[in-house]
Tab-separated table of C-alpha atoms in Angstrom:
chain	number	residue	atom	x	y	z
A	134	ASP	CA	-25.716	-12.302	-22.415
A	135	ALA	CA	-24.397	-8.645	-22.087
A	136	GLY	CA	-21.246	-7.857	-22.779
A	137	VAL	CA	-18.347	-5.901	-20.479
A	138	THR	CA	-19.959	-2.334	-20.649
A	139	GLN	CA	-17.980	0.908	-20.291
A	140	SER	CA	-19.061	4.726	-19.193
A	141	PRO	CA	-19.246	7.155	-20.553
A	142	THR	CA	-17.727	6.009	-24.046
A	143	HIS	CA	-15.585	9.307	-24.658
A	144	LEU	CA	-15.164	11.992	-22.384
A	145	ILE	CA	-12.818	15.226	-22.171
A	146	LYS	CA	-11.350	16.606	-19.687
A	147	THR	CA	-8.647	19.455	-19.378
A	148	ARG	CA	-5.754	19.587	-17.153
A	149	GLY	CA	-5.807	19.222	-13.289
A	150	GLN	CA	-9.469	18.113	-13.369
A	151	GLN	CA	-10.602	14.520	-11.791
A	152	VAL	CA	-12.543	11.756	-13.861
A	153	THR	CA	-14.287	8.557	-12.260
A	154	LEU	CA	-14.858	5.745	-15.246
A	155	ARG	CA	-16.878	3.565	-14.644
A	156	CYS	CA	-17.652	-0.708	-15.373
A	157	SER	CA	-19.674	-3.669	-15.491
A	158	PRO	CA	-18.468	-6.875	-15.773
A	159	ILE	CA	-20.344	-9.696	-17.597
A	160	SER	CA	-22.893	-11.202	-15.362
A	161	GLY	CA	-21.315	-14.033	-13.297
A	162	HIS	CA	-17.974	-12.122	-13.159
A	163	LYS	CA	-16.410	-11.708	-9.826
A	164	SER	CA	-12.881	-10.320	-11.302
A	165	VAL	CA	-12.624	-6.605	-12.813
A	166	SER	CA	-9.032	-5.278	-14.224
A	167	TRP	CA	-8.268	-2.074	-16.033
A	168	TYR	CA	-5.602	-1.220	-18.804
A	169	GLN	CA	-4.845	1.918	-19.997
A	170	GLN	CA	-3.712	1.344	-23.852
A	171	VAL	CA	-2.021	4.548	-25.390
A	172	LEU	CA	-2.359	5.349	-29.336
A	173	GLY	CA	-0.370	3.013	-30.915
A	174	GLN	CA	0.832	0.939	-28.056
A	175	GLY	CA	-0.055	-2.378	-26.027
A	176	PRO	CA	-2.583	-2.059	-23.005
A	177	GLN	CA	-0.361	-1.348	-20.108
A	178	PHE	CA	-2.228	-2.643	-16.610
A	179	ILE	CA	-3.630	-0.405	-13.763
A	180	PHE	CA	-5.610	-1.951	-11.731
A	181	GLN	CA	-7.287	-5.798	-10.630
A	182	TYR	CA	-9.687	-6.463	-8.278
A	183	TYR	CA	-11.435	-9.788	-6.869
A	184	GLU	CA	-14.409	-9.749	-4.637
A	185	LYS	CA	-13.778	-6.344	-3.602
A	186	GLU	CA	-10.236	-6.161	-2.922
A	187	GLU	CA	-7.239	-5.128	-4.724
A	188	ARG	CA	-5.631	-8.200	-5.902
A	189	GLY	CA	-2.592	-6.554	-8.487
A	190	ARG	CA	-1.390	-2.587	-9.066
A	191	GLY	CA	0.645	-1.414	-12.286
A	192	ASN	CA	3.567	0.482	-11.931
A	193	PHE	CA	1.424	3.523	-12.224
A	194	PRO	CA	0.960	7.175	-8.963
A	195	ASP	CA	-1.356	7.124	-7.000
A	196	ARG	CA	-3.292	9.695	-8.885
A	197	PHE	CA	-4.752	6.403	-10.146
A	198	SER	CA	-7.644	4.743	-7.596
A	199	ALA	CA	-10.161	2.330	-7.926
A	200	ARG	CA	-12.631	0.161	-6.410
A	201	GLN	CA	-15.062	-2.326	-6.496
A	202	PHE	CA	-18.740	-2.615	-5.453
A	203	PRO	CA	-20.967	-5.493	-4.020
A	204	ASN	CA	-22.397	-6.053	-7.555
A	205	TYR	CA	-19.202	-6.768	-8.774
A	206	SER	CA	-19.161	-3.494	-10.924
A	207	SER	CA	-15.876	-1.300	-10.941
A	208	GLU	CA	-14.311	2.621	-10.415
A	209	LEU	CA	-11.277	3.865	-12.423
A	210	ASN	CA	-10.866	7.362	-10.592
A	211	VAL	CA	-7.442	9.506	-11.827
A	212	ASN	CA	-6.758	13.199	-9.662
A	213	ALA	CA	-5.110	15.688	-11.082
A	214	LEU	CA	-5.242	14.583	-14.985
A	215	LEU	CA	-2.423	15.607	-17.078
A	216	LEU	CA	-2.532	15.589	-21.143
A	217	GLY	CA	-0.160	12.192	-20.895
A	218	ASP	CA	-3.689	10.726	-19.147
A	219	SER	CA	-5.039	10.815	-22.619
A	220	ALA	CA	-6.173	7.170	-23.785
A	221	LEU	CA	-8.473	4.499	-23.690
A	222	TYR	CA	-8.918	3.028	-20.513
A	223	LEU	CA	-9.792	-0.784	-21.003
A	224	CYS	CA	-12.583	-2.893	-18.300
A	225	ALA	CA	-11.854	-6.735	-17.992
A	226	SER	CA	-13.175	-8.959	-16.341
A	227	SER	CA	-13.212	-12.664	-16.002
A	228	GLN	CA	-15.376	-14.642	-13.924
A	229	ARG	CA	-12.224	-15.635	-11.316
A	230	VAL	CA	-9.051	-13.692	-10.477
A	231	ALA	CA	-6.791	-13.878	-14.141
A	232	ALA	CA	-4.267	-17.162	-12.541
A	233	GLY	CA	-2.758	-18.620	-15.534
A	234	GLY	CA	-4.871	-19.236	-18.828
A	235	ASN	CA	-7.739	-20.943	-17.599
A	236	GLN	CA	-10.072	-17.529	-16.820
A	237	PRO	CA	-9.158	-15.663	-20.294
A	238	GLN	CA	-10.597	-11.689	-19.451
A	239	HIS	CA	-13.507	-10.284	-21.818
A	240	PHE	CA	-13.035	-7.105	-22.639
A	241	GLY	CA	-15.676	-3.494	-23.015
A	242	ASP	CA	-14.951	-0.715	-25.720
A	243	GLY	CA	-13.090	1.189	-23.026
A	244	THR	CA	-13.591	5.022	-22.717
A	245	ARG	CA	-11.926	7.661	-24.808
A	246	LEU	CA	-10.277	10.029	-22.331
A	247	SER	CA	-8.869	12.887	-23.868
A	248	ILE	CA	-7.051	15.673	-22.151
A	249	LEU	CA	-6.909	19.172	-23.420
B	184	GLY	CA	10.799	-8.781	-16.176
B	185	ASN	CA	8.625	-10.201	-18.335
B	186	SER	CA	8.158	-8.507	-21.786
B	187	VAL	CA	5.828	-9.774	-25.431
B	188	THR	CA	7.605	-8.187	-28.975
B	189	GLN	CA	5.265	-8.693	-31.813
B	190	MET	CA	6.465	-7.501	-35.223
B	191	GLU	CA	6.175	-3.979	-36.204
B	192	GLY	CA	3.146	-2.963	-38.675
B	193	PRO	CA	2.023	-2.325	-40.508
B	194	VAL	CA	1.152	-5.648	-42.628
B	195	THR	CA	-0.332	-5.598	-45.244
B	196	LEU	CA	-1.122	-8.377	-47.623
B	197	SER	CA	-3.189	-9.208	-50.241
B	198	GLU	CA	-6.776	-11.022	-50.047
B	199	GLU	CA	-6.160	-15.343	-49.715
B	200	ALA	CA	-2.712	-14.606	-48.765
B	201	PHE	CA	-0.931	-16.149	-46.108
B	202	LEU	CA	-0.233	-14.424	-42.868
B	203	THR	CA	2.356	-14.698	-40.279
B	204	ILE	CA	2.877	-12.257	-37.500
B	205	ASN	CA	5.520	-13.041	-34.670
B	206	CYS	CA	5.597	-13.140	-31.466
B	207	THR	CA	8.534	-14.098	-29.118
B	208	TYR	CA	8.426	-13.317	-24.643
B	209	THR	CA	10.792	-13.634	-22.337
B	210	ALA	CA	9.051	-14.897	-19.224
B	211	THR	CA	10.425	-17.193	-16.126
B	212	GLY	CA	8.761	-20.311	-15.740
B	213	TYR	CA	4.916	-21.634	-17.771
B	214	PRO	CA	3.356	-19.063	-18.391
B	215	SER	CA	0.049	-19.205	-20.928
B	216	LEU	CA	-0.308	-16.666	-23.978
B	217	PHE	CA	-3.175	-15.105	-25.802
B	218	TRP	CA	-3.630	-13.488	-29.020
B	219	TYR	CA	-6.077	-10.435	-29.255
B	220	VAL	CA	-7.745	-8.802	-31.542
B	221	GLN	CA	-8.439	-5.451	-32.035
B	222	TYR	CA	-10.567	-4.509	-35.338
B	223	PRO	CA	-11.706	-0.653	-36.014
B	224	GLY	CA	-13.715	0.794	-33.400
B	225	GLU	CA	-14.068	-2.332	-31.062
B	226	GLY	CA	-12.433	-3.534	-28.171
B	227	LEU	CA	-9.941	-6.258	-27.789
B	228	GLN	CA	-11.216	-10.177	-28.458
B	229	LEU	CA	-9.774	-13.106	-27.308
B	230	LEU	CA	-8.730	-14.544	-30.394
B	231	LEU	CA	-7.051	-18.061	-29.401
B	232	LYS	CA	-5.143	-19.209	-26.351
B	233	ALA	CA	-2.548	-21.470	-25.714
B	234	THR	CA	-1.594	-22.602	-21.628
B	235	LYS	CA	1.344	-24.861	-22.318
B	236	ALA	CA	4.467	-25.533	-24.216
B	237	ASP	CA	3.666	-27.435	-27.643
B	238	ASP	CA	-0.334	-26.394	-27.730
B	239	LYS	CA	-1.687	-25.128	-31.100
B	240	GLY	CA	-4.833	-22.496	-30.442
B	241	SER	CA	-6.906	-21.745	-33.143
B	242	ASN	CA	-9.910	-19.740	-34.360
B	243	LYS	CA	-11.718	-18.507	-37.219
B	244	GLY	CA	-9.084	-19.882	-39.336
B	245	PHE	CA	-6.086	-18.672	-37.007
B	246	GLU	CA	-3.112	-20.558	-35.410
B	247	ALA	CA	-0.592	-20.019	-33.288
B	248	THR	CA	1.809	-22.845	-31.178
B	249	TYR	CA	3.263	-22.345	-27.960
B	250	ARG	CA	7.060	-23.036	-28.744
B	251	LYS	CA	9.285	-23.039	-25.642
B	252	GLU	CA	12.634	-23.851	-26.963
B	253	THR	CA	12.700	-20.989	-29.192
B	254	THR	CA	9.946	-18.591	-26.871
B	255	SER	CA	7.872	-18.120	-29.324
B	256	PHE	CA	3.746	-17.679	-30.456
B	257	HIS	CA	3.620	-16.936	-33.968
B	258	LEU	CA	-0.224	-16.130	-35.286
B	259	GLU	CA	-1.246	-17.672	-38.739
B	260	LYS	CA	-3.590	-18.216	-40.964
B	261	GLY	CA	-3.400	-19.368	-44.836
B	262	SER	CA	-5.742	-17.640	-46.441
B	263	VAL	CA	-6.796	-13.899	-45.053
B	264	GLN	CA	-9.625	-12.005	-46.140
B	265	VAL	CA	-10.387	-8.818	-45.585
B	266	SER	CA	-12.154	-8.764	-43.139
B	267	ASP	CA	-9.636	-10.132	-41.205
B	268	SER	CA	-8.248	-6.201	-41.050
B	269	ALA	CA	-7.698	-5.245	-37.802
B	270	VAL	CA	-4.810	-4.522	-34.902
B	271	TYR	CA	-3.713	-8.161	-33.483
B	272	PHE	CA	-2.246	-8.013	-30.358
B	273	CYS	CA	0.360	-10.975	-28.677
B	274	ALA	CA	0.149	-11.159	-24.937
B	275	LEU	CA	0.624	-13.165	-21.837
B	276	ILE	CA	0.248	-13.954	-18.408
B	277	LYS	CA	2.409	-15.798	-15.305
B	278	ASP	CA	0.028	-17.953	-12.766
B	279	SER	CA	1.689	-16.264	-10.050
B	280	ASN	CA	0.573	-12.921	-11.179
B	281	TYR	CA	-2.689	-11.704	-12.300
B	282	GLN	CA	-2.444	-9.175	-15.001
B	283	LEU	CA	-2.023	-9.662	-18.770
B	284	ILE	CA	1.786	-8.138	-20.347
B	285	TRP	CA	1.465	-6.929	-24.128
B	286	GLY	CA	2.414	-6.656	-26.532
B	287	ALA	CA	2.780	-2.722	-28.619
B	288	GLY	CA	0.305	-4.190	-31.452
B	289	THR	CA	0.571	-5.209	-35.121
B	290	LYS	CA	-1.595	-4.006	-37.648
B	291	LEU	CA	-2.919	-5.931	-40.574
B	292	ILE	CA	-4.009	-4.306	-43.813
B	293	ILE	CA	-5.584	-6.548	-46.429
B	294	LYS	CA	-6.672	-5.886	-49.870
B	295	PRO	CA	-8.923	-6.993	-51.924
């Protein structure tokens, strides 16, 4: 079975632009989470979606938004890009909402976003 | 709030050496604890987990025991290989929440 797939793998944008990142979860997984990983740091939680509803939001500005589609794939949108948005954006899926340790999250390889 | 603290890296060892990477956490209640590994150029992979106190997670020769009395989840391996070179992340999740809380990661370098 295919794992979590993310596209594109790399992206270069300039300040002020907008970007859309895409994620396809493992087949049968209904929950998708997004994380931002700045170089040399651990991931920071951005959003979690389950059954097309937002179930959790991290401490990120309103420039960040996301949605989940009926096929459980997801998009992360970032508006008005800043230099500080340069990071690896990771998508993770799990079968159900990741409540507790019994729903481990499976990660994609990420999208490397560079802001010039 | 909830947080995870890992020992700073890089940790450099010779092949077949014993490995310990320290991880301590701050959380109310009873979080579940995880170790994830990130190999160069790859995404994060779940290495092992423990969901309650005194549980021992193990995988690929790595072990970690959930110690509630010391709020720790140290990663150990008896004999490391060059292929273990990677960045290791300790993380926790609360039953009442949906997000993983991560440590900063520890880079492990194994020399032949």
